[in-house]
Amino acid sequence: MKKLVVLILLLIGQQVVASEVSEHEKKPKNVILMIGDGMGPSVMKAYRMYKDNGESNVENKTEFDHYLIGSVNTNPNDRDGNITDSAASATAYATGIKTYNGAISVDINQKRLETVLEIAKKHGKSTGLVATSEINHATPAAFATHTDSRRNKLEIANQFYDNQINNQPVTDVILGGGLDFFARQDRNLVSAFQSKGYQFVSNKTQLEKVKSDSKKLLGLFAPVAMAKKWDRDENTPSLSLMTDKAIDVLSRNPKGFFLMVEGSQIDWAGHGNDIVSVLSEMEDFEAAVKTAMDFARKDKNTLVIVTADHATGGLSLGLKADGKAYYQWGVELLKTFKYTPFKIIELAKHSGNLAEELKKASQIKLTADEITSLNKVDLTDDRTVYYVLNQLISNKTYTGWTTSGHTAVDVNLYAFGPGSNQLAGHRDNTEIGQFIMSLISTKGE
Ligand SMILES: [Zn+2]
């Protein structure tokens, strides 16, 4: 009897030790949060159909599909509506607190909320923000700055430098667009960053040459937003290259790092009901996700979380046209596009022939009526040209849209690395923020 009790106690003891070990193993040293802005569930499906090679009747998986673990509710805490904007959702991810639309890491009383990036910095970790929008846009802003409105874009740019811990700006690696907001007549933030030991780069070649022993990096690759992936010239880095360089520099810190990477313009394409640009930006984001996952798989001490802040456009793959419901989404035509409507419009401004430029960019077939109406559009009116082009492409491919704004649908949640199992299931966006905070607030090593 005595022996049995001892044996049981021993077994229990071992179990406790075993679970402590696995608890410890579940705390990653590094956290990478990747936000596809506006990347709703129908965008994930559209992109998988676009990437499928058609060799069998079972779709090929995307980089995302391997890591699906749940879904996320994104509603804000806003008197005027229950559909979130990017600022409120990014604040939820950055601070674990729900707030009103437009708020940049302040609560509903406009009180400053500490972010996971700031906490990481306080704990001696390195920190990074990467985006294809201007870096002072809502999503990255919510991790490093605090203001009552996302529209305060100069104030946000200033805070990227002015918000400091131990006399150092809170973000060690800053990569994206927005040079016009940083190198200004009234204030040159670029030289201010340089005086704090940041290496400054402004094109792809310079970024490629950055050595991993440089600890602080500011890269601004466009006056405002970076070009869409399919439209970029050879001077503009991809989101994947920016992610790779950020990880390279940040991972030198033995205490670990926090990095947020945003595929910023999936959302903008959704607002424009522009399916071609949605696919372009998804390709950019997927490659960045692969870069992060490849690092995490080798490193074994990095948690990668991939999700969206909300869906945009009410994208539907299927459309009722001329009173008929079509059981067909025109992905094959979308596969023929070489660049986006932005470049088509730019080229049409030179050639003066919008219909011809659309045909050069893709294998679209246009009727005589369509050619006539395209060539009637005033090419100096960017908004109208963009709208007309996207409506035509959407109709030809049976792509449906319900809004030019956001929708309230849940977004997908993907994760890989230590701790990822603890996030499985349906989550509120604030839970994701709270979870990251719990990992970063405790000592990793
Ligand atoms: Zn957004």
Short mmCIF file of N, CA, C and O and ligand atoms in Angstrom, two decimals, residues 37-38 85-87 139 262 267 309-310 312 406, ligand 1:
data_model
loop_
_atom_site.label_atom_id
_atom_site.label_comp_id
_atom_site.label_asym_id
_atom_site.label_seq_id
_atom_site.Cartn_x
_atom_site.Cartn_y
_atom_site.Cartn_z
N ASP A 37 -4.52 43.57 -43.93
CA ASP A 37 -5.58 44.57 -43.73
C ASP A 37 -6.72 44.30 -44.72
O ASP A 37 -6.49 44.21 -45.91
N GLY A 38 -7.92 44.13 -44.18
CA GLY A 38 -9.07 43.87 -45.04
C GLY A 38 -9.13 42.46 -45.62
O GLY A 38 -9.88 42.20 -46.56
N ASP A 85 -13.05 49.88 -37.91
CA ASP A 85 -12.08 50.39 -38.87
C ASP A 85 -10.71 49.82 -38.48
O ASP A 85 -10.59 49.07 -37.52
N SER A 86 -9.69 50.18 -39.26
CA SER A 86 -8.36 49.60 -39.02
C SER A 86 -7.78 50.06 -37.69
O SER A 86 -7.09 49.29 -37.02
N ALA A 87 -8.04 51.31 -37.32
CA ALA A 87 -7.44 51.88 -36.11
C ALA A 87 -7.94 51.16 -34.86
O ALA A 87 -7.13 50.74 -34.01
N THR A 139 -2.74 51.07 -38.98
CA THR A 139 -2.34 49.80 -38.35
C THR A 139 -0.97 49.86 -37.68
O THR A 139 -0.86 49.62 -36.47
N GLU A 262 2.42 44.30 -41.82
CA GLU A 262 1.08 44.50 -42.38
C GLU A 262 1.08 44.42 -43.91
O GLU A 262 1.87 45.10 -44.56
N ASP A 267 -6.73 45.85 -48.21
CA ASP A 267 -7.88 46.67 -47.80
C ASP A 267 -8.19 47.75 -48.82
O ASP A 267 -9.36 47.97 -49.18
N ASP A 309 -7.67 42.52 -39.76
CA ASP A 309 -8.32 43.43 -38.82
C ASP A 309 -9.83 43.53 -39.06
O ASP A 309 -10.58 43.93 -38.20
N HIS A 310 -10.28 43.12 -40.26
CA HIS A 310 -11.69 43.16 -40.67
C HIS A 310 -11.71 42.73 -42.12
O HIS A 310 -10.64 42.59 -42.74
N THR A 312 -13.12 43.71 -46.09
CA THR A 312 -13.42 44.95 -46.83
C THR A 312 -14.12 44.63 -48.14
O THR A 312 -13.74 43.69 -48.83
N HIS A 406 -16.08 48.55 -44.97
CA HIS A 406 -15.74 47.30 -44.30
C HIS A 406 -17.00 46.49 -44.02
O HIS A 406 -18.10 47.03 -44.08
ZN ZN B 1 -8.07 47.75 -41.93
#
